[in-house]
Coordinates of C-alpha atoms in Angstrom, one line a residue:
Chain C
M1 CA 16.0 -19.5 -17.8
T2 CA 19.7 -19.5 -17.1
D3 CA 21.5 -21.0 -14.2
T4 CA 22.7 -18.0 -12.2
T5 CA 24.8 -20.1 -9.8
G6 CA 27.4 -20.6 -12.6
R7 CA 27.6 -24.3 -11.9
T8 CA 27.1 -26.6 -14.8
L9 CA 24.1 -28.7 -14.3
P10 CA 23.7 -32.1 -16.0
A11 CA 21.4 -31.9 -19.0
A12 CA 18.2 -33.8 -18.3
D13 CA 18.1 -36.9 -20.3
P14 CA 14.8 -38.6 -21.0
A15 CA 15.6 -41.6 -18.7
A16 CA 16.4 -39.2 -15.8
V17 CA 13.1 -37.4 -16.3
A18 CA 11.3 -40.7 -16.3
R19 CA 13.0 -41.6 -13.0
T20 CA 12.1 -38.3 -11.5
A21 CA 8.5 -38.7 -12.6
V22 CA 8.4 -42.0 -10.7
R23 CA 9.9 -40.4 -7.6
D24 CA 7.4 -37.5 -7.8
A25 CA 4.6 -39.9 -8.0
K26 CA 5.9 -41.6 -4.9
D27 CA 6.2 -38.2 -3.2
A28 CA 2.6 -37.4 -3.9
G29 CA 1.7 -40.6 -2.0
G30 CA 2.9 -39.0 1.3
G31 CA 6.7 -39.4 1.3
T32 CA 9.3 -37.1 2.8
S33 CA 8.8 -34.3 0.4
T34 CA 5.1 -33.9 1.3
R35 CA 6.2 -33.5 4.8
L36 CA 8.7 -30.9 3.7
G37 CA 5.9 -29.1 2.0
T38 CA 3.9 -29.0 5.3
W39 CA 7.0 -27.7 7.2
L40 CA 7.5 -25.0 4.6
T41 CA 4.0 -23.7 4.8
L42 CA 3.9 -24.0 8.6
P43 CA 5.4 -20.5 9.4
A44 CA 2.8 -18.8 7.2
Q45 CA 0.0 -20.9 8.7
L46 CA 1.1 -20.0 12.2
L47 CA 1.3 -16.3 11.4
I48 CA -2.2 -16.4 10.0
L49 CA -3.4 -18.3 13.0
F50 CA -1.6 -16.0 15.4
V51 CA -2.4 -12.6 13.8
A52 CA -5.7 -13.3 12.0
V53 CA -7.7 -16.4 13.1
F54 CA -7.2 -16.1 16.9
P55 CA -7.7 -12.3 17.0
L56 CA -10.9 -12.7 15.0
L57 CA -12.3 -15.1 17.6
M58 CA -11.2 -12.8 20.3
Q59 CA -12.8 -9.9 18.6
L60 CA -16.1 -11.8 18.3
Y61 CA -15.9 -12.5 22.0
L62 CA -15.2 -8.9 23.0
S63 CA -17.9 -7.6 20.7
F64 CA -20.5 -9.3 23.0
T65 CA -19.2 -7.5 26.1
D66 CA -18.8 -3.9 27.4
W67 CA -15.0 -4.3 27.9
T68 CA -12.7 -1.4 27.4
P69 CA -9.0 -1.1 28.3
L70 CA -10.1 1.2 31.1
S71 CA -12.4 -1.3 32.7
G72 CA -9.6 -2.5 35.0
R73 CA -10.0 -6.1 34.0
N74 CA -8.0 -8.5 31.9
W75 CA -9.7 -9.1 28.5
T76 CA -10.2 -12.7 29.5
E77 CA -12.6 -11.6 32.1
A78 CA -14.6 -9.5 29.7
Y79 CA -17.5 -11.9 30.1
T80 CA -18.2 -10.3 33.5
L81 CA -19.3 -7.3 31.4
W82 CA -21.5 -9.4 29.2
A83 CA -23.6 -7.1 26.9
G84 CA -25.3 -9.6 24.6
T85 CA -26.1 -8.0 21.3
W86 CA -26.2 -4.4 22.5
N87 CA -23.1 -3.4 20.6
Y88 CA -24.5 -4.7 17.4
E89 CA -27.9 -3.0 18.0
D90 CA -25.9 0.2 18.6
V91 CA -24.0 -0.2 15.4
F92 CA -27.1 -0.6 13.3
A93 CA -28.7 2.5 14.9
D94 CA -25.5 4.6 14.8
D95 CA -25.9 7.4 12.2
R96 CA -22.2 8.3 12.5
F97 CA -21.2 4.8 11.5
W98 CA -23.5 4.8 8.4
G99 CA -22.4 8.3 7.6
A100 CA -18.8 7.2 7.6
L101 CA -19.6 4.2 5.5
G102 CA -21.5 6.4 3.0
R103 CA -18.6 8.9 2.7
T104 CA -16.2 6.0 2.2
L105 CA -18.4 4.7 -0.6
L106 CA -18.7 8.2 -2.1
I107 CA -14.9 8.5 -2.3
V108 CA -14.8 5.0 -3.9
V109 CA -17.4 5.8 -6.6
V110 CA -15.9 9.1 -7.5
A111 CA -12.1 8.5 -7.2
V112 CA -12.0 5.0 -8.8
P113 CA -13.6 5.9 -12.1
V114 CA -11.5 9.1 -12.4
E115 CA -8.3 7.2 -11.7
F116 CA -9.4 4.5 -14.2
L117 CA -10.2 7.0 -17.0
L118 CA -7.1 9.1 -16.4
G119 CA -4.9 6.0 -16.2
L120 CA -6.4 4.5 -19.3
G121 CA -5.9 7.7 -21.2
L122 CA -2.3 8.1 -20.2
A123 CA -1.6 4.4 -20.9
T124 CA -3.1 4.9 -24.4
L125 CA -0.7 7.8 -25.0
F126 CA 2.2 5.6 -23.9
M127 CA 1.4 3.1 -26.6
D128 CA 3.1 5.3 -29.1
E129 CA 6.8 6.1 -29.2
F130 CA 7.8 9.7 -28.3
P131 CA 11.0 11.3 -27.1
G132 CA 11.6 11.1 -23.4
K133 CA 9.1 8.2 -22.9
R134 CA 11.2 6.1 -20.6
V135 CA 12.0 9.0 -18.3
L136 CA 8.4 10.2 -18.3
Y137 CA 7.3 6.6 -17.5
S138 CA 9.5 6.6 -14.4
I139 CA 8.3 10.0 -13.3
M140 CA 4.7 9.0 -13.7
L141 CA 5.3 6.2 -11.1
V142 CA 6.7 8.5 -8.4
P143 CA 3.3 9.4 -6.7
M144 CA 2.5 5.8 -5.8
M145 CA 6.0 5.3 -4.3
I146 CA 5.6 8.3 -2.0
V147 CA 4.8 7.3 1.6
P148 CA 1.0 7.9 1.8
A149 CA 1.4 9.9 5.0
V150 CA 4.0 12.1 3.3
A151 CA 1.7 12.5 0.3
G152 CA -1.0 13.6 2.8
Y153 CA 1.4 16.2 4.1
M154 CA 2.2 17.4 0.6
F155 CA -1.5 18.1 -0.1
Y156 CA -2.0 19.5 3.4
L157 CA 0.6 22.2 2.4
L158 CA -0.8 22.7 -1.1
F159 CA -4.4 23.2 0.1
Q160 CA -3.7 25.8 2.9
S161 CA -6.0 28.7 2.3
D162 CA -3.0 31.0 1.9
G163 CA -1.1 28.2 0.2
P164 CA 0.3 27.6 -3.3
I165 CA -2.8 26.3 -4.9
N166 CA -4.8 29.4 -4.1
G167 CA -1.7 31.4 -5.0
L168 CA -1.7 29.8 -8.5
L169 CA -5.4 30.4 -8.8
S170 CA -4.9 34.0 -7.8
A171 CA -2.2 34.4 -10.4
I172 CA -4.3 32.9 -13.1
S173 CA -7.5 34.7 -12.3
G174 CA -5.9 38.0 -11.4
Q175 CA -7.9 38.3 -8.2
D176 CA -7.4 37.2 -4.7
V177 CA -8.5 33.6 -4.3
A178 CA -8.9 32.3 -0.8
I179 CA -10.7 29.0 -1.1
R180 CA -10.9 27.1 2.2
W181 CA -10.0 23.7 0.8
L182 CA -9.5 21.8 4.0
T183 CA -11.9 23.6 6.3
D184 CA -14.9 23.9 4.1
P185 CA -16.9 20.6 4.6
D186 CA -17.9 20.3 1.0
L187 CA -14.4 21.1 -0.4
A188 CA -12.4 19.0 2.1
I189 CA -13.7 15.7 0.7
V190 CA -12.9 17.0 -2.8
A191 CA -9.4 17.8 -1.7
V192 CA -9.0 14.3 -0.2
M193 CA -10.2 12.8 -3.5
I194 CA -7.7 14.8 -5.5
A195 CA -4.9 13.6 -3.3
D196 CA -6.0 10.0 -3.8
I197 CA -6.3 10.5 -7.5
W198 CA -2.9 12.0 -7.6
Q199 CA -1.3 9.1 -5.7
W200 CA -3.1 6.2 -7.3
T201 CA -3.8 7.1 -11.0
P202 CA -0.2 5.9 -11.6
L203 CA -1.1 2.4 -10.5
M204 CA -4.0 2.3 -12.9
F205 CA -1.7 3.6 -15.6
L206 CA 0.9 1.0 -14.8
I207 CA -1.5 -2.0 -14.8
L208 CA -3.5 -0.8 -17.9
L209 CA -0.4 -0.1 -19.9
A210 CA 0.8 -3.7 -19.1
G211 CA -2.6 -4.9 -20.4
L212 CA -2.5 -2.7 -23.6
L213 CA 1.0 -3.9 -24.4
G214 CA -0.4 -7.4 -24.5
V215 CA -2.9 -6.6 -27.3
P216 CA -1.7 -8.0 -30.6
Q217 CA -0.7 -5.1 -32.8
D218 CA -1.2 -7.0 -36.1
Q219 CA -4.9 -7.4 -35.2
L220 CA -5.2 -3.6 -34.7
K221 CA -3.4 -2.9 -38.0
A222 CA -5.7 -5.3 -39.8
A223 CA -8.8 -3.7 -38.3
T224 CA -7.5 -0.3 -39.3
L225 CA -7.0 -1.5 -42.9
L226 CA -10.5 -2.8 -42.9
G227 CA -11.7 0.6 -41.9
A228 CA -12.4 0.3 -38.2
G229 CA -12.4 3.6 -36.3
P230 CA -10.5 4.1 -33.0
W231 CA -13.6 3.5 -30.9
Q232 CA -14.6 0.4 -32.8
R233 CA -11.0 -1.0 -32.6
F234 CA -11.1 -0.3 -28.8
R235 CA -14.4 -2.0 -28.3
T236 CA -14.0 -5.1 -30.5
I237 CA -10.3 -5.9 -30.1
V238 CA -8.7 -4.1 -27.1
L239 CA -11.5 -4.3 -24.6
P240 CA -12.0 -8.1 -24.8
K241 CA -8.3 -8.6 -24.4
I242 CA -7.9 -6.3 -21.3
K243 CA -11.2 -7.0 -19.6
T244 CA -9.7 -9.2 -16.9
I245 CA -6.9 -6.7 -16.3
I246 CA -9.5 -3.9 -16.0
V247 CA -11.4 -5.9 -13.4
I248 CA -8.2 -6.6 -11.4
A249 CA -7.2 -2.9 -11.5
L250 CA -10.6 -1.8 -10.4
A251 CA -10.9 -4.4 -7.7
I252 CA -7.5 -3.5 -6.2
R253 CA -8.4 0.2 -6.1
V254 CA -11.9 -0.3 -4.7
I255 CA -10.5 -2.5 -1.9
E256 CA -7.7 0.0 -1.2
I257 CA -9.8 3.1 -1.2
F258 CA -12.3 1.5 1.0
K259 CA -9.5 1.3 3.6
I260 CA -8.4 4.9 3.0
F261 CA -6.8 6.5 6.1
D262 CA -3.2 7.8 5.9
T263 CA -3.4 10.6 3.4
L264 CA -6.8 11.7 4.5
F265 CA -6.0 11.6 8.2
I266 CA -2.9 13.8 7.7
M267 CA -4.9 16.2 5.6
T268 CA -8.1 16.7 7.5
A269 CA -8.1 14.2 10.4
G270 CA -11.6 13.4 9.3
G271 CA -12.8 17.0 9.7
P272 CA -14.1 19.6 9.6
G273 CA -16.6 18.0 11.9
V274 CA -17.2 14.6 10.3
A275 CA -17.0 15.9 6.7
T276 CA -14.2 13.6 5.7
E277 CA -14.7 10.9 8.3
T278 CA -14.3 7.6 6.5
I279 CA -14.9 4.2 8.0
S280 CA -11.2 3.8 9.1
V281 CA -11.2 7.3 10.6
F282 CA -14.4 6.5 12.4
F283 CA -12.9 3.3 13.9
Y284 CA -9.7 5.2 14.9
K285 CA -11.6 8.0 16.6
I286 CA -14.0 5.8 18.5
M287 CA -11.1 3.7 19.6
T288 CA -8.7 6.4 20.7
L289 CA -11.1 9.2 21.8
E290 CA -14.0 7.3 23.2
L291 CA -12.2 4.1 24.1
A292 CA -15.3 2.1 23.2
W293 CA -13.3 -0.9 22.1
S294 CA -16.0 -3.5 22.3
Y295 CA -18.2 -1.3 20.2
V296 CA -15.5 -0.9 17.6
A297 CA -15.0 -4.7 17.7
A298 CA -18.7 -5.2 16.8
A299 CA -18.7 -2.5 14.1
G300 CA -15.5 -4.0 12.7
L301 CA -17.1 -7.4 12.4
V302 CA -20.2 -5.8 10.7
V303 CA -17.9 -4.3 8.1
L304 CA -16.0 -7.5 7.7
V305 CA -19.1 -9.6 7.1
G306 CA -20.5 -6.9 4.7
L307 CA -17.2 -6.8 2.7
S308 CA -17.1 -10.6 2.6
V309 CA -20.6 -10.8 1.2
V310 CA -19.8 -8.1 -1.4
A311 CA -16.6 -9.9 -2.3
G312 CA -18.3 -13.2 -2.6
V313 CA -21.0 -11.8 -4.9
A314 CA -18.4 -10.0 -7.0
M315 CA -16.3 -13.2 -7.3
A316 CA -19.4 -15.1 -8.5
F317 CA -20.2 -12.6 -11.2
L318 CA -16.9 -11.3 -12.4
P319 CA -14.2 -13.2 -14.3
K320 CA -11.8 -14.9 -11.9
P321 CA -8.9 -12.6 -10.9
G322 CA -6.6 -15.5 -10.3
K323 CA -6.7 -16.4 -14.0
R324 CA -3.6 -15.6 -15.9
A325 CA -4.0 -12.6 -18.3
Chain X
M1 CA 1.3 4.2 -36.8
T2 CA 1.1 7.6 -38.5
R3 CA -0.6 10.3 -36.6
S4 CA -1.9 13.7 -37.6
P5 CA -0.1 16.9 -36.4
A6 CA -3.1 17.8 -34.4
F7 CA -2.7 14.6 -32.5
H8 CA 0.9 15.4 -31.7
V9 CA 0.0 18.7 -30.3
F10 CA -2.8 17.1 -28.2
R11 CA -0.5 14.3 -26.9
T12 CA 2.3 16.8 -26.0
A13 CA -0.2 19.0 -24.1
A14 CA -1.8 16.0 -22.3
L15 CA 1.6 14.6 -21.2
L16 CA 2.8 18.0 -20.1
L17 CA -0.4 18.5 -18.1
A18 CA 0.1 15.0 -16.5
L19 CA 3.7 15.9 -15.7
I20 CA 2.8 19.1 -14.0
F21 CA 0.0 17.4 -12.0
V22 CA 2.5 14.8 -10.8
L23 CA 5.3 17.2 -10.0
I24 CA 3.5 20.1 -8.3
P25 CA 2.9 18.4 -4.9
V26 CA 6.5 17.0 -4.9
L27 CA 8.0 20.2 -5.9
W28 CA 6.3 22.2 -3.2
M29 CA 7.3 20.0 -0.4
V30 CA 10.9 19.7 -1.6
S31 CA 11.1 23.4 -1.9
M32 CA 9.5 23.8 1.6
A33 CA 12.2 21.5 3.0
F34 CA 14.9 24.0 2.0
K35 CA 13.1 27.1 3.0
P36 CA 14.2 29.1 6.1
I37 CA 11.7 29.7 8.8
Q38 CA 10.8 33.2 7.5
E39 CA 9.6 31.7 4.3
W40 CA 7.5 28.8 5.8
S41 CA 4.2 30.6 5.7
A42 CA 4.9 33.4 3.3
T43 CA 1.8 34.6 1.5
G44 CA 1.0 36.7 -1.6
D45 CA 4.0 37.8 -3.6
L46 CA 6.4 36.3 -1.1
L47 CA 4.9 32.8 -1.7
T48 CA 7.5 31.4 -4.1
W49 CA 7.9 27.9 -5.7
W50 CA 11.6 28.0 -5.1
P51 CA 13.2 29.0 -1.8
R52 CA 14.5 32.6 -2.1
D53 CA 17.1 31.8 0.5
P54 CA 17.8 28.1 0.4
T55 CA 19.1 26.5 3.6
L56 CA 19.8 23.1 5.2
D57 CA 18.5 24.4 8.6
N58 CA 15.4 22.3 8.5
F59 CA 17.4 19.1 8.3
R60 CA 19.8 20.3 11.0
Y61 CA 16.8 21.2 13.1
I62 CA 15.1 17.8 13.1
F63 CA 18.4 16.2 14.1
G64 CA 18.5 18.3 17.2
E65 CA 20.5 21.4 16.3
R66 CA 19.1 24.7 17.3
T67 CA 19.1 26.7 14.1
S68 CA 17.0 29.8 14.7
E69 CA 16.0 31.9 17.7
L70 CA 12.5 31.7 16.3
I71 CA 11.8 28.1 17.3
V72 CA 12.5 26.1 20.4
A73 CA 14.6 23.0 20.2
L74 CA 12.9 19.7 19.6
E75 CA 12.3 17.5 22.6
R76 CA 12.8 14.4 20.5
T77 CA 14.9 14.3 17.3
A78 CA 14.4 12.4 14.1
G79 CA 17.2 9.9 14.6
R80 CA 15.3 7.4 16.7
P81 CA 12.1 7.4 14.5
I82 CA 14.3 6.8 11.5
L83 CA 16.0 3.8 13.3
A84 CA 12.5 2.6 14.3
S85 CA 11.3 2.7 10.7
L86 CA 14.3 0.9 9.4
L87 CA 14.3 -1.8 12.0
S88 CA 10.6 -2.6 11.9
S89 CA 10.5 -2.5 8.1
V90 CA 13.6 -4.6 7.5
V91 CA 12.7 -7.2 10.1
G92 CA 9.0 -7.2 8.9
T93 CA 10.3 -7.7 5.4
A94 CA 12.5 -10.6 6.5
I95 CA 9.5 -12.3 8.3
A96 CA 7.2 -11.9 5.3
M97 CA 9.9 -13.1 2.8
L98 CA 10.9 -16.1 4.9
A99 CA 7.4 -17.3 5.6
G100 CA 6.1 -16.2 2.2
T101 CA 8.9 -17.8 0.1
A102 CA 8.8 -21.1 2.1
A103 CA 5.0 -21.3 1.9
A104 CA 5.0 -20.4 -1.8
Y105 CA 7.5 -23.2 -2.5
G106 CA 5.6 -25.6 -0.5
L107 CA 2.4 -24.9 -2.4
S108 CA 4.0 -24.6 -5.8
R109 CA 6.0 -27.9 -5.6
F110 CA 4.2 -30.1 -3.1
G111 CA 0.6 -28.7 -3.1
S112 CA 0.8 -28.0 0.6
G113 CA -1.3 -25.3 2.3
R114 CA -4.0 -25.0 -0.4
N115 CA -5.9 -22.6 2.0
L116 CA -3.2 -20.0 1.8
P117 CA -3.9 -18.2 -1.5
L118 CA -7.4 -17.3 -0.6
A119 CA -6.7 -16.7 3.1
L120 CA -3.9 -14.3 2.3
I121 CA -6.1 -12.4 -0.3
Q122 CA -8.8 -12.0 2.4
L123 CA -6.2 -10.6 4.7
R124 CA -5.8 -7.7 2.2
L125 CA -9.5 -7.2 1.9
F126 CA -10.3 -5.9 5.3
P127 CA -9.5 -2.4 6.7
P128 CA -6.8 -3.0 9.3
L129 CA -8.6 -0.9 11.9
A130 CA -11.6 -3.2 11.7
V131 CA -9.5 -6.0 13.1
M132 CA -7.0 -4.0 15.2
I133 CA -8.7 -4.3 18.6
P134 CA -7.7 -7.9 19.4
V135 CA -4.2 -7.3 18.0
M136 CA -3.8 -4.3 20.3
V137 CA -5.1 -6.3 23.3
M138 CA -2.8 -9.2 22.5
W139 CA 0.2 -6.9 22.0
A140 CA -0.5 -5.2 25.3
Y141 CA -0.8 -8.6 27.0
L142 CA 2.6 -9.7 25.5
D143 CA 4.3 -6.4 26.2
L144 CA 4.8 -5.7 22.5
I145 CA 3.2 -2.3 22.4
D146 CA 5.8 0.4 21.5
T147 CA 8.5 -1.9 20.4
W148 CA 10.0 -2.3 17.0
W149 CA 9.9 -6.1 17.2
G150 CA 6.2 -6.1 18.0
L151 CA 5.6 -3.7 15.1
S152 CA 7.7 -5.8 12.7
L153 CA 5.7 -8.9 13.5
V154 CA 2.5 -7.2 12.4
Y155 CA 4.3 -5.9 9.3
G156 CA 5.4 -9.4 8.5
I157 CA 1.9 -10.7 8.4
V158 CA 0.4 -7.6 6.7
T159 CA 2.9 -7.9 3.7
L160 CA 3.0 -11.7 3.8
P161 CA 0.3 -11.9 1.0
F162 CA 2.6 -9.9 -1.4
A163 CA 5.6 -12.0 -0.6
F164 CA 3.7 -15.3 -0.9
W165 CA 1.8 -14.5 -4.2
L166 CA 4.9 -13.0 -5.9
M167 CA 7.1 -15.9 -5.0
K168 CA 4.4 -18.4 -5.9
T169 CA 4.1 -17.0 -9.5
Y170 CA 7.9 -17.0 -9.8
F171 CA 8.2 -20.6 -8.6
D172 CA 5.3 -21.6 -10.9
D173 CA 7.1 -20.1 -13.9
M174 CA 10.4 -21.7 -13.1
P175 CA 11.2 -24.7 -15.3
R176 CA 11.2 -27.9 -13.3
E177 CA 14.0 -29.6 -15.3
I178 CA 16.9 -28.2 -13.4
E179 CA 15.5 -29.2 -10.0
E180 CA 14.7 -32.6 -11.4
A181 CA 18.2 -33.0 -12.7
A182 CA 19.6 -32.2 -9.2
L183 CA 17.2 -34.7 -7.7
V184 CA 18.5 -37.3 -10.0
E185 CA 22.0 -36.5 -8.9
G186 CA 21.0 -37.5 -5.4
C187 CA 20.2 -34.1 -3.7
S188 CA 17.5 -34.2 -1.1
R189 CA 14.5 -32.1 -1.7
F190 CA 15.6 -29.6 0.9
R191 CA 19.1 -29.3 -0.6
V192 CA 17.6 -28.7 -4.0
L193 CA 15.6 -25.8 -2.6
T194 CA 18.6 -24.2 -0.8
R195 CA 21.3 -25.0 -3.3
V196 CA 19.6 -24.9 -6.7
T197 CA 16.2 -23.2 -6.6
L198 CA 16.9 -20.2 -4.2
P199 CA 20.2 -19.2 -5.9
M200 CA 18.4 -19.2 -9.2
M201 CA 15.7 -17.1 -7.7
R202 CA 18.0 -14.4 -6.5
G203 CA 16.6 -11.7 -8.8
P204 CA 12.9 -12.4 -8.0
L205 CA 13.7 -12.7 -4.3
A206 CA 15.5 -9.3 -4.3
S207 CA 12.7 -7.5 -6.2
S208 CA 10.0 -9.0 -4.1
A209 CA 11.9 -8.2 -0.9
L210 CA 12.3 -4.6 -2.1
L211 CA 8.6 -4.3 -2.8
V212 CA 7.7 -5.7 0.6
F213 CA 10.1 -3.3 2.2
I214 CA 8.5 -0.3 0.4
L215 CA 5.1 -1.4 1.6
N216 CA 6.3 -1.8 5.2
W217 CA 8.2 1.5 5.1
S218 CA 5.1 3.3 3.9
D219 CA 2.9 2.3 6.8
Y220 CA 1.5 5.0 9.0
L221 CA -1.7 3.5 10.5
I222 CA -0.3 0.4 12.2
A223 CA 2.6 2.2 13.7
L224 CA 0.1 4.9 14.9
M225 CA -1.8 2.2 16.8
L226 CA 1.0 0.1 18.1
T227 CA 3.8 2.6 19.0
T228 CA 3.4 5.4 21.4
R229 CA 6.7 7.0 22.3
E230 CA 10.0 5.1 22.2
W231 CA 9.7 3.4 18.9
V232 CA 7.4 5.7 16.8
T233 CA 8.2 5.5 13.1
I234 CA 8.9 8.4 10.8
P235 CA 5.3 9.1 9.7
V236 CA 4.0 9.0 13.2
Y237 CA 6.8 11.2 14.4
M238 CA 6.2 13.6 11.5
A239 CA 2.5 13.9 12.2
S240 CA 3.2 14.7 15.9
L241 CA 5.8 17.3 15.0
S242 CA 3.9 20.4 15.8
S243 CA 3.0 21.6 19.3
S244 CA 1.7 24.7 21.0
M245 CA 5.3 25.5 21.8
T246 CA 6.7 25.4 18.4
G247 CA 3.7 26.1 16.2
Q248 CA 3.5 24.7 12.7
L249 CA 6.9 23.3 11.8
Y250 CA 6.2 23.4 8.0
G251 CA 9.8 23.3 6.9
A252 CA 11.0 20.8 9.4
K253 CA 8.1 18.4 8.6
A254 CA 8.8 18.8 4.9
A255 CA 12.5 17.9 5.5
L256 CA 11.4 14.8 7.4
G257 CA 8.9 14.0 4.6
L258 CA 11.6 14.2 2.1
I259 CA 13.8 11.8 4.1
A260 CA 10.9 9.4 4.3
A261 CA 9.9 9.7 0.7
V262 CA 13.3 9.2 -1.0
P263 CA 14.1 5.6 -0.3
P264 CA 10.9 4.0 -1.6
V265 CA 10.9 6.3 -4.7
I266 CA 14.5 5.2 -5.6
L267 CA 13.8 1.5 -4.8
G268 CA 10.4 1.6 -6.7
I269 CA 12.0 3.0 -9.8
A270 CA 14.7 0.4 -9.6
I271 CA 12.2 -2.5 -9.5
Q272 CA 9.6 -0.9 -11.8
K273 CA 9.7 -4.0 -14.1
H274 CA 8.3 -6.1 -11.2
L275 CA 5.8 -3.6 -9.9
V276 CA 2.8 -4.8 -12.0
R277 CA 3.3 -8.4 -10.9
G278 CA 3.9 -7.4 -7.3
L279 CA 1.0 -5.1 -6.9
T280 CA -1.6 -7.3 -8.6
F281 CA -0.6 -10.4 -6.5
G282 CA 1.1 -11.9 -9.5
A283 CA -2.1 -11.9 -11.5
L284 CA -0.4 -9.8 -14.2
K285 CA 3.0 -10.2 -15.6
Q286 CA 4.7 -7.4 -17.5

């Protein structure tokens, strides 16, 4: 690494390094620099406390009450509307909640594998040299840079029943196509998945390409000379090398799609009916339309606990994502 | 590696298909942004991929100019939402970068705040709406609803994990010798950080800040919950931009979408070398 300040720094002579080592050892014992470390981490700790830990406790409290912003009481007095575990009992009996959870998981299990396979295929093609590769690489990254709400609007326009997608299909098939992409309950969820695949396949591509570039080429050449086919090369050399990277890419997408809201909400607002109502849309609607805040507080905590359990189990079984690849 | 001609054909076809798939949605919205009102909902043969009669009316319209007798003037123009997006994203980025960089340095050099890496990952795990209730109650209590500063504070914490993890990997990678040399010269630990380490980290700091800015700028959900009127951001304003009075403002919304989409696309391409590291929390380096 070069010194970008332009100043000349004294070369570290062995004696100096030894002295520093001694000083560092003293620091570790609780000197001024440890205190500096505490001060440096303080703002982040306070932010977490203020916007994560404290709110969670508050949410737990509200979830045992019947409080809403319309109850005319300060939230601190929510205990006067004590509801015990009613909210939680309601959550577990609420078909709409479980339906939303199911649809969210459906989007996850369809979109993530499609994004992964498309991304892997594209990344494999980018392992070769071809004219225009750099420009194409930049273009391929554009979808993930688009503001998700704007991407939602793009697909909202595309999927109008008299819109360009049906126009294209009409031109290709030679007959009038009028598919109700966004208003047919079965198709709306497909349209939403297509939008997500469009926007996030580039991320898979980007991550997987970085992984593939790290696979030693000489090993692949040697395997080819020894007569290994493409599939065999992939399975025995490439796959073990990029396994961690695949896990990271999949984990990121599963987490993010589970939260899906922006694109979907702009496209369908969860409709028609509840056909595309995911867990985030469900929370949003109950909060804004029914103002049942304490109920959402309870449902949110149920999701939080569920996700933590799943994440904990996944961490125990999968290779550690924190490990350097 | 030598490839057969059939493979070349296949590769070209596949890349072409990917290119078309990527460009179609963008192309349609860009073209819509330049279409006059008569072409907004053209159907059949009149539905064209390029405006037949390109115009800047849509852009003029969202900034408050009356451009056509067909639509009534907007009650609220796009200027204020653009300002709201800029202020909340920039200040949110500043909060995330200041807190994140300081904490990353504290952990990387002094081992302070060992709870932070996991706590910040967990923060990304949960759907924001599942934990939004108490934030909204608090923000209402503190009079922070519908203010850009209240929004930027939430942005600061939401993107803190990215700032922290990115800077931590950069600090971990940095050779210690230079800092040690400065210490030997008699600099205090704090002076070493501000005079030696941070100037050396200008590149990583800039690219991390840009990534965090893109993420803040891209938000829709949080602004939807925390702003109502005065300080709505571009995406919230855009979504609200059709009424019974004006009908579907396809072209105007597309123009606004284009304005919202351009900055992150340009910035994203500029920092593409850092994207892998940034979006995988530093787990992968390109």
